[in-house]
Structures are given as structure tokens and as C-alpha cells.
Coordinates of C-alpha atoms in Angstrom, one line a residue:
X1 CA 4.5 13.1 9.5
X2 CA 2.4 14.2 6.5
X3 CA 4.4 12.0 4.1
X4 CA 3.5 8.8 6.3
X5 CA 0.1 10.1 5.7
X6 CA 0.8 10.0 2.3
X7 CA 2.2 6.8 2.0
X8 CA -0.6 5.5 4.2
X9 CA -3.0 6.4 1.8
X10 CA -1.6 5.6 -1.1
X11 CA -1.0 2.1 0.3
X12 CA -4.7 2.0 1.0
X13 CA -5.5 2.8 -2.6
X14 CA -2.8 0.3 -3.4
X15 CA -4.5 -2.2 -1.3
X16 CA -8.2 -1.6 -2.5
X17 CA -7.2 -2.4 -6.7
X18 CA -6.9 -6.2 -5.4
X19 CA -9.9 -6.1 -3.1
X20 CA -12.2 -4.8 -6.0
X21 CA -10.5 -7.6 -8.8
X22 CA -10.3 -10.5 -6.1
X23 CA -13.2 -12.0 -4.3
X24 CA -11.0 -11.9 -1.2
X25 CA -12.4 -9.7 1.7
X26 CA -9.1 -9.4 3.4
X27 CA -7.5 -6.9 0.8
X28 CA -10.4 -5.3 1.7
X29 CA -9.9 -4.8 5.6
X30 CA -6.2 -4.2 4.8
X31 CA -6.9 -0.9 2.9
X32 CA -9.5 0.2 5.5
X33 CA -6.7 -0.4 8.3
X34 CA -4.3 1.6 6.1
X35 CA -6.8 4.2 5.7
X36 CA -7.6 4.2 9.6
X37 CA -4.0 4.1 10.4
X38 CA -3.8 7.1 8.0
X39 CA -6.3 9.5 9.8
X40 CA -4.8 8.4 13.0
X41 CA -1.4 9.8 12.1
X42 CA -2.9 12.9 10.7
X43 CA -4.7 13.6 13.7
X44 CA -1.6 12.8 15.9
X45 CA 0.3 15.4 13.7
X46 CA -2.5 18.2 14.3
X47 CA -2.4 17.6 17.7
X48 CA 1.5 18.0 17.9
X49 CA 1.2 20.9 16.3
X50 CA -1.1 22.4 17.8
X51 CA -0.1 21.8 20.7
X52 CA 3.7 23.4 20.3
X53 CA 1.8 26.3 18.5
X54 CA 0.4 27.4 21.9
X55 CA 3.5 26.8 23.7
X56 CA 5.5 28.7 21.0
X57 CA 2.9 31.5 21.0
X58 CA 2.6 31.7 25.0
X59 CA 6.8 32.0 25.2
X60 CA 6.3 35.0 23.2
X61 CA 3.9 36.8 25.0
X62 CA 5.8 36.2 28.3
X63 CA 9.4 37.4 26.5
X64 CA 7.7 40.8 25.0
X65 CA 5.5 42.0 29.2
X66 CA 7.2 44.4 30.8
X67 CA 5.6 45.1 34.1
X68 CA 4.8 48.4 35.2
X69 CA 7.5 48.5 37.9
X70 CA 10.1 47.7 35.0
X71 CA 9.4 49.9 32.7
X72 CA 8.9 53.1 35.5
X73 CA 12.9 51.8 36.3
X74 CA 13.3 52.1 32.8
X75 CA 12.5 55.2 32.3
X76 CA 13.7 56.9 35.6
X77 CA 12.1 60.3 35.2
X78 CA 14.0 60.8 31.3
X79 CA 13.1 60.0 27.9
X80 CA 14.1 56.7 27.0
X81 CA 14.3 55.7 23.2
X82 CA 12.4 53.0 22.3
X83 CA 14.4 49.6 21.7
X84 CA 15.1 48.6 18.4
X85 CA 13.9 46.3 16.1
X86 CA 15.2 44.1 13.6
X87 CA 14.9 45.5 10.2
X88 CA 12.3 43.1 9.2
X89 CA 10.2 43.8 11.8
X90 CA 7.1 46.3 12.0
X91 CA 8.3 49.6 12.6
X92 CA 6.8 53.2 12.0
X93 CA 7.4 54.6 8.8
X94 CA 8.7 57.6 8.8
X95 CA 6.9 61.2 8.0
X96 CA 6.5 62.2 4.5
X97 CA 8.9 65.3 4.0
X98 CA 7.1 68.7 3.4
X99 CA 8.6 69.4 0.0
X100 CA 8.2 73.0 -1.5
X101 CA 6.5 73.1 -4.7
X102 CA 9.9 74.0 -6.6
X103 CA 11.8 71.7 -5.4
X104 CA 8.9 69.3 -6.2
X105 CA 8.7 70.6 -10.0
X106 CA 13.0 70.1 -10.3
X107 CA 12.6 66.6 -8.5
X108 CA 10.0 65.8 -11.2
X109 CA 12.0 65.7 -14.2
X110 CA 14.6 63.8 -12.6
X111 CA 16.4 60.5 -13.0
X112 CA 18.9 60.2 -10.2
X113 CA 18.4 57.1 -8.2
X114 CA 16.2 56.5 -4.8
X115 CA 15.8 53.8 -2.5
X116 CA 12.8 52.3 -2.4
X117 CA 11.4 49.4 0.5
X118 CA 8.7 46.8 -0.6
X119 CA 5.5 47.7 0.9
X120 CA 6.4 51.0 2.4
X121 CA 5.3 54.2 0.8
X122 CA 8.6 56.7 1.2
X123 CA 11.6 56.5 -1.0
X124 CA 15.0 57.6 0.0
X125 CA 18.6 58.7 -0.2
X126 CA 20.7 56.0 -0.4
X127 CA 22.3 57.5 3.3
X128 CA 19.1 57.5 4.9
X129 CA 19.4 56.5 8.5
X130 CA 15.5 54.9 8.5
X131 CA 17.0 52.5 5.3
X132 CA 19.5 51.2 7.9
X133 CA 20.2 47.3 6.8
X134 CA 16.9 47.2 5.4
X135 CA 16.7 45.8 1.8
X136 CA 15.7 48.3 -1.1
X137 CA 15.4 48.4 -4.6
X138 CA 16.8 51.5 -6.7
X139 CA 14.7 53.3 -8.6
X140 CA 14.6 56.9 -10.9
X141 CA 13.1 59.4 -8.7
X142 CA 11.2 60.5 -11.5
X143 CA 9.1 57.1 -11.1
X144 CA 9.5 56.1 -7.6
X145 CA 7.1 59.6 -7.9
X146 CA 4.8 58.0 -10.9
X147 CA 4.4 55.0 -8.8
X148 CA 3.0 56.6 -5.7
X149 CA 5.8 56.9 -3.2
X150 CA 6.3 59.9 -1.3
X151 CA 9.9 61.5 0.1
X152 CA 11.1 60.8 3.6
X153 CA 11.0 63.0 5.7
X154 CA 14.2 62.0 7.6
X155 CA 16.7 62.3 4.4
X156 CA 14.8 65.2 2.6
X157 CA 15.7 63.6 -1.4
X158 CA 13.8 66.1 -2.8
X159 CA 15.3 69.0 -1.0
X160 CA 18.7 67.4 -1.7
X161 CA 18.0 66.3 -5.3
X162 CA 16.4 69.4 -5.7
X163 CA 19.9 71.3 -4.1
X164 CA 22.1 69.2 -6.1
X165 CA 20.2 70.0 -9.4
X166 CA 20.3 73.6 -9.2
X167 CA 24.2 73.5 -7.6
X168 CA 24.8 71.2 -10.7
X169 CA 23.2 74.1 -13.5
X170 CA 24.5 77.1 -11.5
X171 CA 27.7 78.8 -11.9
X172 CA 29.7 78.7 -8.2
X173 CA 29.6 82.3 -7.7
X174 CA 25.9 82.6 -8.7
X175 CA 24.6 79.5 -6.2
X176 CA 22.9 80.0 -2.9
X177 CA 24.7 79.0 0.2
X178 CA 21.9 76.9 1.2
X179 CA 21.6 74.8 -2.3
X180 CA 25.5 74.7 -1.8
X181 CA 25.5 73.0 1.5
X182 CA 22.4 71.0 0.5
X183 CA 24.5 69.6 -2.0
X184 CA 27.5 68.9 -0.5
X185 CA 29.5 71.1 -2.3
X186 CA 32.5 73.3 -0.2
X187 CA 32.9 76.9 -1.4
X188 CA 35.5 79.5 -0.2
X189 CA 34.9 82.1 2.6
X190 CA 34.9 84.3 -0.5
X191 CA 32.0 83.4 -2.6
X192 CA 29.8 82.4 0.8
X193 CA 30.5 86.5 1.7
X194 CA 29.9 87.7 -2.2
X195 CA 26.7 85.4 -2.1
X196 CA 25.2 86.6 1.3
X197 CA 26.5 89.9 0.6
X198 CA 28.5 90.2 3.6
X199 CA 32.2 91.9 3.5

């Protein structure tokens, strides 16, 4: 619609070079009925749109109520987990993870890679169930910090980076059970009893 505007106008402006040169009037009308014909197609296009804007808008609101009856039939006395959205919709982020201050001081001087989302303040492990499908960007730890994000508090990376670093500068029999199983790492049944002190 907006390029028969267009061409509407310009054929007015076309139309108006010969009724300015020329002593004829009727070049004249002819660019002021382009120019009319113009506004009236404009207008015709607002009002379509408009007009399918409300209808669009007032689908949605019908598809996302849930009358009270519904949603009580829903729930049926348990907890029900909220449906899920798609990936590029609005959705809580999640908490920011409660790192201990060593683990913040190891995570500091690292470079291994996070997962970062544009416009959301937490970076991530690259398993994290909250990154789902959603795109990311990788980025050093290190300056995923120096920019301002935070850790997640549903993948832990700085407890896990943190785990993995010491598990990584440790010898086996000399590494916490916990940093071990942070890590990923498997020990034997021996050095999990020599490190707990256990017989």
C-alpha cells in the first residue's frame, strides 16, 4: 500500500513540473488529484491496519484467560508447574548463585569459557538447564565477571570452575571428595576412604 503512496506522490510531483512551465491549469488539477488520491490510500492503509491491530491484539488476550474454574481444575489441590515458554519469550531469570569468596578469588583469574544471553545478567555452564535452546555467546569467565554478569544459580560455574581448578592443580590423593565430585572426576573407594579418613 505504501508504495502506491509513493508512486502517487511522486506522480503528483511529476505532474506539477508541467503545470508550473505551461500556462495550462489542467496539469495543475491532475497533480492535486494525484495528491488527493495519495492521502486517500494512506488513510485507507492506517485504517486497515489499525483495524487488524485490534483484532490481532484482542485474539491474544482471549488465547492467554484462564478462568478461575480452569485453572482451580488445573491445579487439583497439587502444585502444578507453570507452562513453558518459548525461549524467546519473557521468563524469570534465574537466582544469582551464592558464591564463597574462594571460590570467587579462583573463578577470578580464570579463562575457561561461559555462556552468556544478550540482555540477561547471569552467565553459565554450557549444561545449564535455564540456557535450554536459548542462544548464547561464549565468553572467558574471567570477563563475563569484568563485564557485570553474575553466576547462575542453577549451574553453580563458579563452584564448578572453582572445583575443577583446584581438582586440576591437586594431586588425586591430596583432593577433597567434594572438589572431586564437583569436577566430575571418579576416584577409587580407596582414596575417597584415605581422604575422609574412614577405614
Amino acid at each position: 500500500m505504501l508504495s502506491i503512496v509513493l508512486l502517487l506522490v511522486l506522480a503528483a510531483l511529476g505532474l506539477l513540473v508541467p503545470a508550473l512551465t505551461s500556462a495550462q491549469t489542467y496539469w495543475a488539477w491532475l497533480s492535486v488529484g494525484a495528491s488527493g488520491a495519495a492521502a486517500v490510500v494512506l488513510a485507507l492503509d492506517w485504517w486497515l491496519r489499525r483495524r487488524s491491530g485490534a483484532r490481532a491484539a484482542g485474539a491474544a488476550a482471549v488465547d492467554h484467560q484462564v478462568s478461575g474454574g480452569d485453572h482451580a481444575a488445573a491445579l487439583g489441590g497439587a502444585a502444578v508447574e507453570a507452562p513453558r515458554s518459548s525461549p524467546d519469550q519473557a521468563e524469570p531469570e534465574p537466582g544469582e548463585e551464592d558464591t564463597d569468596a574462594a571460590d570467587a578469588l579462583v573463578v577470578s583469574d580464570l579463562t575457561d569459557e561461559v555462556r552468556v544471553v544478550d540482555e540477561r545478567p547471569r552467565y553459565h555452564l554450557a549444561g545449564c538447564s535455564w540456557l535450554a535452546a536459548r542462544p548464547s555467546l561464549g565468553l572467558p569467565v574471567n570477563e563475563a565477571r569484568q563485564l557485570g554478569f553474575t553466576p547462575c544459580a542453577v549451574c553453580r560455574p563458579d563452584a564448578g570452575l572453582a572445583a575443577a581448578r583446584r581438582a586440576a592443580t591437586l594431586p588425586s590423593a591430596d583432593r577433597d571428595p567434594a572438589d572431586r565430585d564437583r569436577a566430575g572426576e571418579q576416584g577409587s573407594t580407596a582414596d575417597r576412604e584415605r581422604a575422609t579418613g574412614q577405614d
